[in-house]
PDB file of C-alpha atoms in Angstrom:
ATOM      1  CA  GLY A   1     176.591  98.456 163.481  1.00  0.00           C
ATOM      2  CA  GLN A   2     178.770  96.220 161.406  1.00  0.00           C
ATOM      3  CA  GLN A   3     177.756  95.809 157.796  1.00  0.00           C
ATOM      4  CA  LEU A   4     177.709  92.498 156.062  1.00  0.00           C
ATOM      5  CA  ASN A   5     179.366  91.836 152.709  1.00  0.00           C
ATOM      6  CA  GLN A   6     176.602  90.935 150.294  1.00  0.00           C
ATOM      7  CA  SER A   7     177.103  89.918 146.671  1.00  0.00           C
ATOM      8  CA  PRO A   8     176.371  90.309 143.912  1.00  0.00           C
ATOM      9  CA  GLN A   9     175.298  93.937 144.081  1.00  0.00           C
ATOM     10  CA  SER A  10     172.861  93.438 141.223  1.00  0.00           C
ATOM     11  CA  MET A  11     171.631  90.724 138.904  1.00  0.00           C
ATOM     12  CA  PHE A  12     169.812  90.937 135.593  1.00  0.00           C
ATOM     13  CA  ILE A  13     168.377  87.586 134.554  1.00  0.00           C
ATOM     14  CA  GLN A  14     165.742  85.983 132.366  1.00  0.00           C
ATOM     15  CA  GLU A  15     162.587  84.448 133.697  1.00  0.00           C
ATOM     16  CA  GLY A  16     163.101  80.806 134.591  1.00  0.00           C
ATOM     17  CA  GLU A  17     166.732  81.144 135.604  1.00  0.00           C
ATOM     18  CA  ASP A  18     167.993  80.286 139.041  1.00  0.00           C
ATOM     19  CA  VAL A  19     169.524  82.973 141.251  1.00  0.00           C
ATOM     20  CA  SER A  20     172.091  82.774 143.989  1.00  0.00           C
ATOM     21  CA  MET A  21     173.307  85.482 146.349  1.00  0.00           C
ATOM     22  CA  ASN A  22     175.371  85.376 149.517  1.00  0.00           C
ATOM     23  CA  CYS A  23     176.513  87.267 152.545  1.00  0.00           C
ATOM     24  CA  THR A  24     179.665  87.039 154.597  1.00  0.00           C
ATOM     25  CA  SER A  25     180.846  88.605 157.790  1.00  0.00           C
ATOM     26  CA  SER A  26     184.014  88.686 159.827  1.00  0.00           C
ATOM     27  CA  SER A  27     181.924  88.173 162.959  1.00  0.00           C
ATOM     28  CA  ILE A  28     179.686  85.376 164.138  1.00  0.00           C
ATOM     29  CA  PHE A  29     175.947  85.842 164.124  1.00  0.00           C
ATOM     30  CA  ASN A  30     173.345  83.878 166.052  1.00  0.00           C
ATOM     31  CA  THR A  31     170.654  84.348 163.435  1.00  0.00           C
ATOM     32  CA  TRP A  32     170.621  85.052 159.729  1.00  0.00           C
ATOM     33  CA  LEU A  33     167.575  86.462 158.007  1.00  0.00           C
ATOM     34  CA  TRP A  34     166.757  87.222 154.407  1.00  0.00           C
ATOM     35  CA  TYR A  35     164.409  90.046 153.467  1.00  0.00           C
ATOM     36  CA  LYS A  36     162.953  91.340 150.209  1.00  0.00           C
ATOM     37  CA  GLN A  37     162.225  95.012 149.719  1.00  0.00           C
ATOM     38  CA  GLU A  38     160.195  96.528 146.907  1.00  0.00           C
ATOM     39  CA  PRO A  39     160.356 100.244 146.018  1.00  0.00           C
ATOM     40  CA  GLY A  40     158.785 102.484 148.626  1.00  0.00           C
ATOM     41  CA  GLU A  41     158.029  99.591 150.958  1.00  0.00           C
ATOM     42  CA  GLY A  42     159.524  98.157 154.088  1.00  0.00           C
ATOM     43  CA  PRO A  43     161.445  94.860 154.007  1.00  0.00           C
ATOM     44  CA  VAL A  44     159.445  91.643 154.131  1.00  0.00           C
ATOM     45  CA  LEU A  45     160.898  88.615 155.874  1.00  0.00           C
ATOM     46  CA  LEU A  46     161.535  85.668 153.557  1.00  0.00           C
ATOM     47  CA  ILE A  47     163.511  83.161 155.581  1.00  0.00           C
ATOM     48  CA  ALA A  48     164.997  83.014 159.082  1.00  0.00           C
ATOM     49  CA  LEU A  49     167.901  80.736 159.988  1.00  0.00           C
ATOM     50  CA  TYR A  50     168.820  79.876 163.569  1.00  0.00           C
ATOM     51  CA  LYS A  51     171.329  77.046 163.542  1.00  0.00           C
ATOM     52  CA  ALA A  52     174.726  76.708 161.922  1.00  0.00           C
ATOM     53  CA  GLY A  53     174.415  74.484 158.873  1.00  0.00           C
ATOM     54  CA  GLU A  54     170.644  74.876 158.751  1.00  0.00           C
ATOM     55  CA  LEU A  55     169.079  74.661 155.305  1.00  0.00           C
ATOM     56  CA  THR A  56     165.572  76.075 155.003  1.00  0.00           C
ATOM     57  CA  SER A  57     163.172  76.405 152.093  1.00  0.00           C
ATOM     58  CA  ASN A  58     160.214  78.676 151.492  1.00  0.00           C
ATOM     59  CA  GLY A  59     158.617  77.809 148.185  1.00  0.00           C
ATOM     60  CA  ARG A  60     161.154  78.528 145.449  1.00  0.00           C
ATOM     61  CA  LEU A  61     163.532  80.077 147.967  1.00  0.00           C
ATOM     62  CA  THR A  62     166.242  78.159 149.787  1.00  0.00           C
ATOM     63  CA  ALA A  63     168.674  79.609 152.298  1.00  0.00           C
ATOM     64  CA  GLN A  64     171.485  78.155 154.358  1.00  0.00           C
ATOM     65  CA  PHE A  65     173.213  79.275 157.527  1.00  0.00           C
ATOM     66  CA  GLY A  66     176.943  78.712 157.090  1.00  0.00           C
ATOM     67  CA  ILE A  67     178.616  76.207 159.370  1.00  0.00           C
ATOM     68  CA  THR A  68     181.018  78.870 160.644  1.00  0.00           C
ATOM     69  CA  ARG A  69     178.062  81.172 161.410  1.00  0.00           C
ATOM     70  CA  LYS A  70     179.763  83.879 159.398  1.00  0.00           C
ATOM     71  CA  ASP A  71     177.934  83.459 156.107  1.00  0.00           C
ATOM     72  CA  SER A  72     174.660  82.598 154.439  1.00  0.00           C
ATOM     73  CA  PHE A  73     173.317  82.162 150.930  1.00  0.00           C
ATOM     74  CA  LEU A  74     169.920  82.537 149.329  1.00  0.00           C
ATOM     75  CA  ASN A  75     168.863  80.701 146.189  1.00  0.00           C
ATOM     76  CA  ILE A  76     165.785  81.443 144.110  1.00  0.00           C
ATOM     77  CA  SER A  77     164.818  78.754 141.647  1.00  0.00           C
ATOM     78  CA  ALA A  78     162.890  79.267 138.406  1.00  0.00           C
ATOM     79  CA  SER A  79     162.692  83.025 138.798  1.00  0.00           C
ATOM     80  CA  ILE A  80     159.547  84.918 137.770  1.00  0.00           C
ATOM     81  CA  PRO A  81     159.012  88.653 137.092  1.00  0.00           C
ATOM     82  CA  SER A  82     157.495  89.250 140.533  1.00  0.00           C
ATOM     83  CA  ASP A  83     160.791  88.237 142.120  1.00  0.00           C
ATOM     84  CA  VAL A  84     162.066  91.682 141.166  1.00  0.00           C
ATOM     85  CA  GLY A  85     163.240  93.668 144.168  1.00  0.00           C
ATOM     86  CA  ILE A  86     166.146  94.190 146.484  1.00  0.00           C
ATOM     87  CA  TYR A  87     167.153  91.280 148.674  1.00  0.00           C
ATOM     88  CA  PHE A  88     168.895  91.965 151.955  1.00  0.00           C
ATOM     89  CA  CYS A  89     170.650  89.592 154.251  1.00  0.00           C
ATOM     90  CA  ALA A  90     170.645  90.477 157.921  1.00  0.00           C
ATOM     91  CA  GLY A  91     172.655  89.084 160.766  1.00  0.00           C
ATOM     92  CA  GLN A  92     171.719  89.224 164.378  1.00  0.00           C
ATOM     93  CA  ARG A  93     173.816  88.834 167.474  1.00  0.00           C
ATOM     94  CA  HIS A  94     172.921  89.340 171.067  1.00  0.00           C
ATOM     95  CA  SER A  95     174.034  92.714 172.352  1.00  0.00           C
ATOM     96  CA  ASN A  96     173.274  95.238 175.042  1.00  0.00           C
ATOM     97  CA  SER A  97     170.816  96.876 172.695  1.00  0.00           C
ATOM     98  CA  GLY A  98     168.886  93.691 172.156  1.00  0.00           C
ATOM     99  CA  TYR A  99     168.350  91.826 168.947  1.00  0.00           C
ATOM    100  CA  ALA A 100     169.285  94.581 166.499  1.00  0.00           C
ATOM    101  CA  LEU A 101     169.928  93.545 162.894  1.00  0.00           C
ATOM    102  CA  ASN A 102     172.976  94.327 160.793  1.00  0.00           C
ATOM    103  CA  PHE A 103     172.117  94.490 157.124  1.00  0.00           C
ATOM    104  CA  GLY A 104     174.018  93.709 153.979  1.00  0.00           C
ATOM    105  CA  LYS A 105     174.034  96.301 151.200  1.00  0.00           C
ATOM    106  CA  GLY A 106     171.463  94.425 149.200  1.00  0.00           C
ATOM    107  CA  THR A 107     171.245  92.567 145.906  1.00  0.00           C
ATOM    108  CA  SER A 108     169.074  94.207 143.297  1.00  0.00           C
ATOM    109  CA  LEU A 109     167.327  91.595 141.162  1.00  0.00           C
ATOM    110  CA  LEU A 110     165.786  92.316 137.781  1.00  0.00           C
ATOM    111  CA  VAL A 111     163.918  89.566 135.927  1.00  0.00           C
ATOM    112  CA  THR A 112     162.919  89.904 132.303  1.00  0.00           C
ATOM    113  CA  PRO A 113     159.984  87.927 130.912  1.00  0.00           C
TER     114      PRO A 113
ATOM    115  CA  GLY B   1     153.193  87.280 159.865  1.00  0.00           C
ATOM    116  CA  ALA B   2     152.835  90.094 162.356  1.00  0.00           C
ATOM    117  CA  VAL B   3     151.787  93.494 161.036  1.00  0.00           C
ATOM    118  CA  VAL B   4     153.674  96.704 161.722  1.00  0.00           C
ATOM    119  CA  SER B   5     152.144  99.933 160.515  1.00  0.00           C
ATOM    120  CA  GLN B   6     153.799 103.317 160.061  1.00  0.00           C
ATOM    121  CA  HIS B   7     152.191 106.703 159.663  1.00  0.00           C
ATOM    122  CA  PRO B   8     152.531 108.867 157.717  1.00  0.00           C
ATOM    123  CA  SER B   9     153.845 107.027 154.691  1.00  0.00           C
ATOM    124  CA  ARG B  10     154.991 110.282 153.132  1.00  0.00           C
ATOM    125  CA  VAL B  11     155.612 113.701 154.607  1.00  0.00           C
ATOM    126  CA  ILE B  12     156.984 116.907 153.174  1.00  0.00           C
ATOM    127  CA  CYS B  13     157.962 119.679 155.530  1.00  0.00           C
ATOM    128  CA  LYS B  14     159.804 122.956 155.592  1.00  0.00           C
ATOM    129  CA  SER B  15     163.297 123.225 156.973  1.00  0.00           C
ATOM    130  CA  GLY B  16     163.272 123.936 160.690  1.00  0.00           C
ATOM    131  CA  THR B  17     160.007 122.215 161.474  1.00  0.00           C
ATOM    132  CA  SER B  18     159.548 119.000 163.438  1.00  0.00           C
ATOM    133  CA  VAL B  19     157.986 115.828 162.105  1.00  0.00           C
ATOM    134  CA  LYS B  20     156.583 112.897 164.072  1.00  0.00           C
ATOM    135  CA  ILE B  21     156.426 109.380 162.659  1.00  0.00           C
ATOM    136  CA  GLU B  22     154.389 106.686 164.367  1.00  0.00           C
ATOM    137  CA  CYS B  23     155.092 102.977 164.404  1.00  0.00           C
ATOM    138  CA  ARG B  24     152.420 100.587 165.618  1.00  0.00           C
ATOM    139  CA  SER B  25     152.350  96.850 166.056  1.00  0.00           C
ATOM    140  CA  LEU B  26     148.796  95.975 165.043  1.00  0.00           C
ATOM    141  CA  ASP B  27     148.317  92.416 166.207  1.00  0.00           C
ATOM    142  CA  PHE B  28     151.056  91.822 168.724  1.00  0.00           C
ATOM    143  CA  GLN B  29     152.899  93.435 171.581  1.00  0.00           C
ATOM    144  CA  ALA B  30     156.427  94.684 171.134  1.00  0.00           C
ATOM    145  CA  THR B  31     158.676  95.565 174.047  1.00  0.00           C
ATOM    146  CA  THR B  32     161.389  96.533 171.613  1.00  0.00           C
ATOM    147  CA  MET B  33     161.152  98.483 168.390  1.00  0.00           C
ATOM    148  CA  PHE B  34     163.988  99.534 166.147  1.00  0.00           C
ATOM    149  CA  TRP B  35     164.257 102.608 163.957  1.00  0.00           C
ATOM    150  CA  TYR B  36     166.215 102.447 160.728  1.00  0.00           C
ATOM    151  CA  ARG B  37     167.083 105.022 158.108  1.00  0.00           C
ATOM    152  CA  GLN B  38     167.612 104.202 154.462  1.00  0.00           C
ATOM    153  CA  PHE B  39     169.039 106.557 151.852  1.00  0.00           C
ATOM    154  CA  PRO B  40     168.363 105.922 148.142  1.00  0.00           C
ATOM    155  CA  LYS B  41     169.980 102.727 146.880  1.00  0.00           C
ATOM    156  CA  GLN B  42     171.553 102.166 150.282  1.00  0.00           C
ATOM    157  CA  SER B  43     171.073  99.591 152.965  1.00  0.00           C
ATOM    158  CA  LEU B  44     169.159 100.023 156.199  1.00  0.00           C
ATOM    159  CA  MET B  45     171.152 101.669 158.955  1.00  0.00           C
ATOM    160  CA  LEU B  46     170.086 101.240 162.553  1.00  0.00           C
ATOM    161  CA  MET B  47     169.445 104.549 164.271  1.00  0.00           C
ATOM    162  CA  ALA B  48     168.167 103.543 167.672  1.00  0.00           C
ATOM    163  CA  THR B  49     166.552 100.852 169.759  1.00  0.00           C
ATOM    164  CA  SER B  50     163.322 101.817 171.451  1.00  0.00           C
ATOM    165  CA  ASN B  51     162.344 100.012 174.640  1.00  0.00           C
ATOM    166  CA  GLU B  52     158.898 100.314 176.154  1.00  0.00           C
ATOM    167  CA  GLY B  53     158.965 102.389 179.306  1.00  0.00           C
ATOM    168  CA  SER B  54     162.623 103.341 179.141  1.00  0.00           C
ATOM    169  CA  LYS B  55     164.985 105.573 177.225  1.00  0.00           C
ATOM    170  CA  ALA B  56     165.995 104.654 173.721  1.00  0.00           C
ATOM    171  CA  THR B  57     169.499 103.467 172.924  1.00  0.00           C
ATOM    172  CA  TYR B  58     171.063 105.373 170.061  1.00  0.00           C
ATOM    173  CA  GLU B  59     173.702 104.176 167.639  1.00  0.00           C
ATOM    174  CA  GLN B  60     176.971 106.005 167.384  1.00  0.00           C
ATOM    175  CA  GLY B  61     176.662 109.166 165.348  1.00  0.00           C
ATOM    176  CA  VAL B  62     172.895 109.521 165.785  1.00  0.00           C
ATOM    177  CA  GLU B  63     171.912 112.667 167.689  1.00  0.00           C
ATOM    178  CA  LYS B  64     169.430 111.773 170.405  1.00  0.00           C
ATOM    179  CA  ASP B  65     168.279 115.382 170.764  1.00  0.00           C
ATOM    180  CA  LYS B  66     167.488 115.560 167.076  1.00  0.00           C
ATOM    181  CA  PHE B  67     165.780 112.194 166.743  1.00  0.00           C
ATOM    182  CA  LEU B  68     163.466 111.914 169.717  1.00  0.00           C
ATOM    183  CA  ILE B  69     162.065 108.463 170.369  1.00  0.00           C
ATOM    184  CA  ASN B  70     159.185 107.647 172.638  1.00  0.00           C
ATOM    185  CA  HIS B  71     157.888 104.138 173.316  1.00  0.00           C
ATOM    186  CA  ALA B  72     155.012 104.745 175.662  1.00  0.00           C
ATOM    187  CA  SER B  73     153.119 101.503 175.140  1.00  0.00           C
ATOM    188  CA  LEU B  74     153.692  97.949 173.951  1.00  0.00           C
ATOM    189  CA  THR B  75     152.188  98.771 170.569  1.00  0.00           C
ATOM    190  CA  LEU B  76     153.423 102.265 169.772  1.00  0.00           C
ATOM    191  CA  SER B  77     156.771 103.946 169.243  1.00  0.00           C
ATOM    192  CA  THR B  78     157.236 107.416 167.797  1.00  0.00           C
ATOM    193  CA  LEU B  79     160.202 109.056 166.125  1.00  0.00           C
ATOM    194  CA  THR B  80     160.273 112.850 166.043  1.00  0.00           C
ATOM    195  CA  VAL B  81     162.736 114.543 163.754  1.00  0.00           C
ATOM    196  CA  THR B  82     163.272 117.928 165.361  1.00  0.00           C
ATOM    197  CA  SER B  83     164.294 121.034 163.439  1.00  0.00           C
ATOM    198  CA  ALA B  84     164.469 119.039 160.253  1.00  0.00           C
ATOM    199  CA  HIS B  85     166.953 119.979 157.528  1.00  0.00           C
ATOM    200  CA  PRO B  86     167.216 118.816 153.918  1.00  0.00           C
ATOM    201  CA  GLU B  87     169.953 116.323 154.834  1.00  0.00           C
ATOM    202  CA  ASP B  88     167.413 114.573 157.090  1.00  0.00           C
ATOM    203  CA  SER B  89     165.388 113.646 154.018  1.00  0.00           C
ATOM    204  CA  SER B  90     165.318 109.873 153.950  1.00  0.00           C
ATOM    205  CA  PHE B  91     163.206 106.749 154.214  1.00  0.00           C
ATOM    206  CA  TYR B  92     162.597 105.935 157.881  1.00  0.00           C
ATOM    207  CA  ILE B  93     161.572 102.378 158.716  1.00  0.00           C
ATOM    208  CA  CYS B  94     160.603 100.902 162.036  1.00  0.00           C
ATOM    209  CA  SER B  95     160.666  97.269 163.021  1.00  0.00           C
ATOM    210  CA  ALA B  96     159.314  95.371 165.964  1.00  0.00           C
ATOM    211  CA  ARG B  97     159.728  92.064 167.684  1.00  0.00           C
ATOM    212  CA  ASP B  98     156.702  90.053 168.786  1.00  0.00           C
ATOM    213  CA  LEU B  99     156.868  89.655 172.563  1.00  0.00           C
ATOM    214  CA  ALA B 100     155.295  86.197 172.226  1.00  0.00           C
ATOM    215  CA  ILE B 101     158.204  84.941 170.119  1.00  0.00           C
ATOM    216  CA  ALA B 102     160.861  87.211 171.534  1.00  0.00           C
ATOM    217  CA  ASN B 103     163.418  84.416 171.689  1.00  0.00           C
ATOM    218  CA  THR B 104     163.561  84.285 167.898  1.00  0.00           C
ATOM    219  CA  GLY B 105     165.353  86.766 165.735  1.00  0.00           C
ATOM    220  CA  GLU B 106     162.417  87.638 163.548  1.00  0.00           C
ATOM    221  CA  LEU B 107     161.772  91.316 163.108  1.00  0.00           C
ATOM    222  CA  PHE B 108     158.755  92.653 161.265  1.00  0.00           C
ATOM    223  CA  PHE B 109     159.071  95.926 159.421  1.00  0.00           C
ATOM    224  CA  GLY B 110     156.683  98.764 158.824  1.00  0.00           C
ATOM    225  CA  GLU B 111     155.960 100.119 155.365  1.00  0.00           C
ATOM    226  CA  GLY B 112     158.372 102.991 155.864  1.00  0.00           C
ATOM    227  CA  SER B 113     157.924 106.756 155.974  1.00  0.00           C
ATOM    228  CA  ARG B 114     159.407 108.932 153.254  1.00  0.00           C
ATOM    229  CA  LEU B 115     160.490 112.285 154.681  1.00  0.00           C
ATOM    230  CA  THR B 116     161.313 115.151 152.363  1.00  0.00           C
ATOM    231  CA  VAL B 117     162.581 118.373 153.902  1.00  0.00           C
ATOM    232  CA  LEU B 118     162.456 121.400 151.665  1.00  0.00           C
TER     233      LEU B 118
END
């Protein structure tokens, strides 16, 4: 499947700072999702976006579905140490194989107290 | 959210043996489950789509005879790595879609299974 372009690859920030990461694709997706993965665990869904232009919040997390349906960003406000992990964007389009996800390469986030 | 459970979480096997990994949806029914593979510090790569009661659909480059998938019920899919070799060592993750909310894109992931082939 097609991979998404996710940036930055890694971030090293201090507690309390805001974080922003984004994903772009050359193709249109019907759904964008953001997941967080901690070492040795499966990804956990953070936010799901279904409509172009949609802006959705989940606590300190905010994500937007780009108007062109080819991009999305995730913001984390007032970061805390437990935000550490790898964040993946995932795009979904309808296909013969169903609703399979295409993943970005991930953004590794480190937060220092 | 819906719970997806994988077993075993870790497995070490000798080269040439076969290993079976189970993926269960614990509190929902899933007509479709997806199997992903993740190498260290890499993203998740889709291996195959498992559909209940029918043959799995494999992604290009994934050997269907090596990675056997069975989805015999609405709550269980299995991945069997046959004649495993060291290069098959990886983190295998399954995901499932809740039949009740199948029109959404939300996929729930298992905890993953770490396979090490000696």
